[in-house]
Amino acid sequence: MALDSRVPKGPIKDKWTDYKNHIDLVNPANKRHIDVIVVGTGLAGGSAAATLAELGYNVKAFAYQDSPRRAHSIAAQGGINAAKNYQGDGDSTYRLFYDTVKGGDYRSREANVYRLAEVSANIIDQCVAQGVPFARDYGGLLDNRSFGGVLVSRTFYAKGQTGQQLLLGAYSAMNRQIARGKIEMFNRHEMLDVVVVDGKARGIIARNLVTGEIERHSAHAVVVGSGGYGNVYFLSTNAMGSNATAAWKIHKKGAYFANPCYTQIHPTCIPRSGDYQSKLTLMSESLRNDGRIWVPKNMEDVLAIREGRKKPTDLSEDERDYYLERRYPAFGNLVPRDVASRAAKERCDAGYGVNATGEAVYLDFASAFERYGKEQAKIHNIENPSPAKIKELGQAIVEAKYGNLFQMYEKIIDQNPYETPMMIYPAVHYTMGGVWVDYNLMTTIPGCYCIGEANFSDHGANRLGASALMQGLADGYFVLPYTIGDYLSADIRTGKIPTDSKEFDDAEKEVTDRINFFMNNKGTKSVDYFHKKLGKVMWDKVGMSRNAQGLTEAMSEIKAIREEFWKDIYIPGTADEMNPELEKAGRVADFLELGELFAKDALMREESCGGHFREESAELDGPQKGEAKRNDEDFAFVAAWEYKGEPADAVLHKEELEFKDIELKQRSYK
Amino acid sequence: MNLTLKIWRQKDSKAKGQMVDYKVTEISEHMSFLEMMDVLNEQLVNSGEEPVAFDHDCREGICGMCSMYINGEAHGPDRGITTCQLHMRMFNDGDTITIEPFRAAAFPVIKDLVVDRMAFERIQQAGGYISVNTSGNTQDANNIPISKHAADEAMDAATCIGCGACVASCKNSSAMLFVGAKVSQYALLPQGQVEAADRVQNMVAQMDLEGFGNCTNTGACEVECPKGISLENIARMNREYLSATLKG
Ligand SMILES: Cc1cc2nc3c(=O)[nH]c(=O)nc-3n(C[C@H](O)[C@H](O)[C@H](O)COP(=O)(O)OP(=O)(O)OC[C@H]3O[C@@H](n4cnc5c(N)ncnc54)[C@H](O)[C@@H]3O)c2cc1C
Ligand code: SF4
Ligand code: FES
């Protein structure tokens, strides 16, 4: 099938308006006869479910947690972008569009990104109207901060809990619709397959995670907003339950999977401490505004620190290698996430890591304490302040800015970051790839939509901060409700979709067969055993930097783990009860397929772009020597994979990307 | 560390539960409490036994899913945190740790340590929202100025993660802290004013229907709340409720 992105014709700034003016509408009386299933109730699914219900459709919403309020959107700390230009610093739709396309290393679809920038301002209005308590200045107006990689202040935030507050906003809108009976909410339910009837998505098979019952749910359209798949690495900043199952199941039924290898690795996470570790905790990137990153210059010092003979504070300025400031004088500690992450890995690979596992660098606030302290002393007319006084004054300022993060760090690491530099290391954070969708957010299965982090759209190869929340809410509140109407307008006479058809029988059988297999397999190994094994291959060979040899090996190693999994998996308990091991088994089975496609995609992409660093594609000389080298000539396309059985056999379809409104430039942070 | 765990095991909501003893060895002080539970579960799976079911997801202290009653305290001995942020360095080698589900009539046990907190959902559905259309055709956000003080206070109330520790630690199983936080958030914001009277009455009525107990000002909820939600929210809810009922 040829890929049609269905981007409307015309100038970029008119596309969305024109589109909305010309779509078919569903009359309100008819909406009552149309059912929509929404899988996932994070920012994307939650806002979509609420809005579709508001419009009059009958919505059935599904989430594996016990409440929509617990979706992983809750964890986003930093903020959400919007081109409001409240600060009068020259922000505009075009600038947000430009920054986002550039930040995605020119691997996203122009028209989608422009629309995103266009509706971004509405998102803030909507959320404020819902009672989201964004930060305010003393005049009572909304406050903004700026995020890495941009020159304007366009990030709206609610303390360090922006994601939580935005999600609670969408959740409250959902609650209103649940109370009205327009949303039927299925908590603790997991979608295990999609049902396709006459080529159209017409329902899902879900498991009630409390009783184990397998249920059939039909609808005129299915929307998947199931979040990201970073847990394919086992360790990531994602929630433990975050998974690819819903996205992967629609892929197996015909939805193409795009750019699976684009992953964002976040540079400021709390390092791994041992094999028992279950997840990695993100520390907001805003810390890089004031912290300086370094490792010791000399190997003797590294060893002395690891063995506890020296403390980081014992090292003088010139015994430290502030490697970001050294390599990237223009941006210093504020280089984009991928650059900062790779540079940390490079130093640690070279042996300079400062903790027991050799996978940590320092994030040091000493000079911020001093800088702020001196400023405070001036402000308060303190003459000849002692170094201790300066430090105390400076610490108070840093505490006001990042106190909760310092506290979180201390809880986890048991060291006081005011006294000794923090240790940080990169971690898998956000997956830019996902299900391929057209301009309407529809997958290659008619009637099946995909929104939020689960789709591939808008972010290209390197998402900037604060744009994922924006996309989730844009999709759910403002884009999908229009585009899905255009599709559903053909369904007003269809009537209820029966669930007793052969298609439902078949899909249910597939699901139950698989569950029965798990329950009856007389294996010896736990799900986590396989998940950790997969994660190690992914991190070592499909991680921050990749090469052809490693990727080829990864593909066959993952296949081998998958074969072992299907032979040797052991699941205790029964299928007709709450059974967390069974839930995990299904998710890991899907990760074991996705992981291989991920490696295959990375192998195909013989260029470096954004978070994807191909070692073979680096600048060989000149001022950019050693940096990532993009290849626009051959790779300015979206890689959309068609399922053909084994992941290794997936077929590549290319959506060529056109850049009419933005000139392609090489990124430079030197 | 070597530890003895006394854990509540209950097959499902209808079965009778009981405390069962387990031993875990080589627990590192750097592990989180849930990682220690992972170690136990891996051990149980490897010996063909059923692992202990417990709720958890984000493991960052923000989703509100993890809910354990440890040595008689919701979320265990540390302050201002959830169970997933509790670290084993809070315990000593040789300790016996008692682990139970959150106990409250309104939170029935689903399995082992997993409880059903749907009562909280229904309270929210009874009015925990502002009735605004999700069309995006709302007025410009800066047309609703809100003083920094009010915004900060609303934010503090909105920080509640809906974990239920307040209920679990209250001798009356009262949900006042949770409901108070939600009522306060909207009562402090101009957007929430129009429906304020209905909201508080509906939410309180639903809270009573769900079988939560009354507040007798013991204050245990505030002590155990991982997000530092203050008792002031209960007072504010009471004021809101009183003025709503007076208005009729
Ligand atoms: C620690 C962290 C910090 C972040 N900080 C920021 C930030 O500051 N700014 C920013 O813009 N972005 C940030 N992000 C990224 C952003 O939070 C996410 O991309 C975004 O919230 C994803 O929203 P979503 O609705 O697509 O998915 P989620 O919120 O993950 O929701 C997924 C939903 O799908 C459900 N689900 C999944 N599978 C199934 C299934 N099979 N059946 C039924 N239900 C299912 C889940 O129950 C859940 O409801 C951060 C991410 C993390 C992890
Ligand atoms: S008030 Fe505190 S203890 Fe109660 S649900 Fe909210 S966060 Fe949990
Ligand atoms: S697992 Fe999310 S708060 Fe503990």
PDB file of N, CA and C in Angstrom, chain A residues 199-233:
ATOM      1  N   GLY A 199     -12.058  -4.609   6.734  1.00  0.00           N
ATOM      2  CA  GLY A 199     -10.957  -3.666   6.576  1.00  0.00           C
ATOM      3  C   GLY A 199     -10.983  -2.487   7.528  1.00  0.00           C
ATOM      4  N   LYS A 200     -12.025  -2.385   8.368  1.00  0.00           N
ATOM      5  CA  LYS A 200     -12.093  -1.237   9.280  1.00  0.00           C
ATOM      6  C   LYS A 200     -11.959  -1.678  10.738  1.00  0.00           C
ATOM      7  N   ALA A 201     -11.327  -0.849  11.545  1.00  0.00           N
ATOM      8  CA  ALA A 201     -11.232  -1.145  12.979  1.00  0.00           C
ATOM      9  C   ALA A 201     -12.623  -1.009  13.574  1.00  0.00           C
ATOM     10  N   ARG A 202     -13.096  -2.077  14.207  1.00  0.00           N
ATOM     11  CA  ARG A 202     -14.460  -2.065  14.733  1.00  0.00           C
ATOM     12  C   ARG A 202     -14.556  -2.506  16.184  1.00  0.00           C
ATOM     13  N   GLY A 203     -13.414  -2.656  16.835  1.00  0.00           N
ATOM     14  CA  GLY A 203     -13.522  -3.033  18.243  1.00  0.00           C
ATOM     15  C   GLY A 203     -12.216  -3.550  18.787  1.00  0.00           C
ATOM     16  N   ILE A 204     -12.260  -3.936  20.043  1.00  0.00           N
ATOM     17  CA  ILE A 204     -11.064  -4.478  20.683  1.00  0.00           C
ATOM     18  C   ILE A 204     -11.419  -5.681  21.547  1.00  0.00           C
ATOM     19  N   ILE A 205     -10.393  -6.434  21.871  1.00  0.00           N
ATOM     20  CA  ILE A 205     -10.519  -7.491  22.878  1.00  0.00           C
ATOM     21  C   ILE A 205      -9.730  -6.993  24.078  1.00  0.00           C
ATOM     22  N   ALA A 206     -10.370  -7.011  25.241  1.00  0.00           N
ATOM     23  CA  ALA A 206      -9.686  -6.519  26.435  1.00  0.00           C
ATOM     24  C   ALA A 206      -9.761  -7.560  27.539  1.00  0.00           C
ATOM     25  N   ARG A 207      -8.776  -7.509  28.422  1.00  0.00           N
ATOM     26  CA  ARG A 207      -8.827  -8.392  29.589  1.00  0.00           C
ATOM     27  C   ARG A 207      -9.103  -7.557  30.826  1.00  0.00           C
ATOM     28  N   ASN A 208     -10.098  -7.988  31.584  1.00  0.00           N
ATOM     29  CA  ASN A 208     -10.362  -7.378  32.878  1.00  0.00           C
ATOM     30  C   ASN A 208      -9.271  -7.865  33.825  1.00  0.00           C
ATOM     31  N   LEU A 209      -8.432  -6.958  34.274  1.00  0.00           N
ATOM     32  CA  LEU A 209      -7.244  -7.368  35.024  1.00  0.00           C
ATOM     33  C   LEU A 209      -7.569  -7.823  36.441  1.00  0.00           C
ATOM     34  N   VAL A 210      -8.801  -7.591  36.887  1.00  0.00           N
ATOM     35  CA  VAL A 210      -9.181  -8.055  38.216  1.00  0.00           C
ATOM     36  C   VAL A 210      -9.729  -9.474  38.167  1.00  0.00           C
ATOM     37  N   THR A 211     -10.593  -9.732  37.181  1.00  0.00           N
ATOM     38  CA  THR A 211     -11.238 -11.049  37.136  1.00  0.00           C
ATOM     39  C   THR A 211     -10.623 -11.965  36.092  1.00  0.00           C
ATOM     40  N   GLY A 212      -9.819 -11.390  35.216  1.00  0.00           N
ATOM     41  CA  GLY A 212      -9.240 -12.195  34.142  1.00  0.00           C
ATOM     42  C   GLY A 212     -10.181 -12.426  32.979  1.00  0.00           C
ATOM     43  N   GLU A 213     -11.409 -11.933  33.073  1.00  0.00           N
ATOM     44  CA  GLU A 213     -12.363 -12.129  31.993  1.00  0.00           C
ATOM     45  C   GLU A 213     -11.897 -11.491  30.684  1.00  0.00           C
ATOM     46  N   ILE A 214     -12.135 -12.170  29.587  1.00  0.00           N
ATOM     47  CA  ILE A 214     -11.821 -11.619  28.275  1.00  0.00           C
ATOM     48  C   ILE A 214     -13.106 -11.011  27.717  1.00  0.00           C
ATOM     49  N   GLU A 215     -13.032  -9.745  27.341  1.00  0.00           N
ATOM     50  CA  GLU A 215     -14.244  -9.042  26.927  1.00  0.00           C
ATOM     51  C   GLU A 215     -14.141  -8.576  25.485  1.00  0.00           C
ATOM     52  N   ARG A 216     -15.317  -8.486  24.817  1.00  0.00           N
ATOM     53  CA  ARG A 216     -15.366  -7.931  23.472  1.00  0.00           C
ATOM     54  C   ARG A 216     -16.027  -6.558  23.552  1.00  0.00           C
ATOM     55  N   HIS A 217     -15.432  -5.593  22.914  1.00  0.00           N
ATOM     56  CA  HIS A 217     -16.034  -4.257  22.867  1.00  0.00           C
ATOM     57  C   HIS A 217     -16.038  -3.777  21.431  1.00  0.00           C
ATOM     58  N   SER A 218     -17.179  -3.356  20.951  1.00  0.00           N
ATOM     59  CA  SER A 218     -17.241  -2.891  19.570  1.00  0.00           C
ATOM     60  C   SER A 218     -17.429  -1.388  19.526  1.00  0.00           C
ATOM     61  N   ALA A 219     -17.067  -0.797  18.385  1.00  0.00           N
ATOM     62  CA  ALA A 219     -17.238   0.647  18.193  1.00  0.00           C
ATOM     63  C   ALA A 219     -17.087   0.937  16.708  1.00  0.00           C
ATOM     64  N   HIS A 220     -17.417   2.175  16.348  1.00  0.00           N
ATOM     65  CA  HIS A 220     -17.261   2.561  14.944  1.00  0.00           C
ATOM     66  C   HIS A 220     -15.839   2.978  14.631  1.00  0.00           C
ATOM     67  N   ALA A 221     -15.091   3.332  15.661  1.00  0.00           N
ATOM     68  CA  ALA A 221     -13.684   3.662  15.454  1.00  0.00           C
ATOM     69  C   ALA A 221     -12.924   3.359  16.737  1.00  0.00           C
ATOM     70  N   VAL A 222     -11.636   3.125  16.588  1.00  0.00           N
ATOM     71  CA  VAL A 222     -10.788   2.813  17.731  1.00  0.00           C
ATOM     72  C   VAL A 222      -9.630   3.803  17.767  1.00  0.00           C
ATOM     73  N   VAL A 223      -9.433   4.413  18.930  1.00  0.00           N
ATOM     74  CA  VAL A 223      -8.345   5.372  19.090  1.00  0.00           C
ATOM     75  C   VAL A 223      -7.347   4.802  20.097  1.00  0.00           C
ATOM     76  N   VAL A 224      -6.087   4.700  19.704  1.00  0.00           N
ATOM     77  CA  VAL A 224      -5.074   4.184  20.619  1.00  0.00           C
ATOM     78  C   VAL A 224      -4.202   5.341  21.109  1.00  0.00           C
ATOM     79  N   GLY A 225      -4.156   5.514  22.414  1.00  0.00           N
ATOM     80  CA  GLY A 225      -3.306   6.557  23.012  1.00  0.00           C
ATOM     81  C   GLY A 225      -2.563   5.923  24.172  1.00  0.00           C
ATOM     82  N   SER A 226      -1.798   4.875  23.862  1.00  0.00           N
ATOM     83  CA  SER A 226      -1.268   4.021  24.931  1.00  0.00           C
ATOM     84  C   SER A 226       0.113   4.415  25.416  1.00  0.00           C
ATOM     85  N   GLY A 227       0.645   5.550  24.958  1.00  0.00           N
ATOM     86  CA  GLY A 227       1.915   6.026  25.517  1.00  0.00           C
ATOM     87  C   GLY A 227       3.141   5.437  24.838  1.00  0.00           C
ATOM     88  N   GLY A 228       4.297   5.648  25.449  1.00  0.00           N
ATOM     89  CA  GLY A 228       5.566   5.295  24.815  1.00  0.00           C
ATOM     90  C   GLY A 228       6.056   3.897  25.149  1.00  0.00           C
ATOM     91  N   TYR A 229       7.092   3.457  24.403  1.00  0.00           N
ATOM     92  CA  TYR A 229       7.591   2.089  24.555  1.00  0.00           C
ATOM     93  C   TYR A 229       9.026   2.032  25.066  1.00  0.00           C
ATOM     94  N   GLY A 230       9.428   3.075  25.813  1.00  0.00           N
ATOM     95  CA  GLY A 230      10.800   3.116  26.340  1.00  0.00           C
ATOM     96  C   GLY A 230      11.159   1.912  27.195  1.00  0.00           C
ATOM     97  N   ASN A 231      10.165   1.235  27.754  1.00  0.00           N
ATOM     98  CA  ASN A 231      10.447   0.082  28.603  1.00  0.00           C
ATOM     99  C   ASN A 231      10.997  -1.110  27.826  1.00  0.00           C
ATOM    100  N   VAL A 232      11.096  -0.985  26.520  1.00  0.00           N
ATOM    101  CA  VAL A 232      11.741  -2.050  25.754  1.00  0.00           C
ATOM    102  C   VAL A 232      13.188  -2.193  26.246  1.00  0.00           C
ATOM    103  N   TYR A 233      13.715  -1.137  26.875  1.00  0.00           N
ATOM    104  CA  TYR A 233      15.072  -1.167  27.436  1.00  0.00           C
ATOM    105  C   TYR A 233      15.102  -1.720  28.865  1.00  0.00           C
TER     106      TYR A 233
END
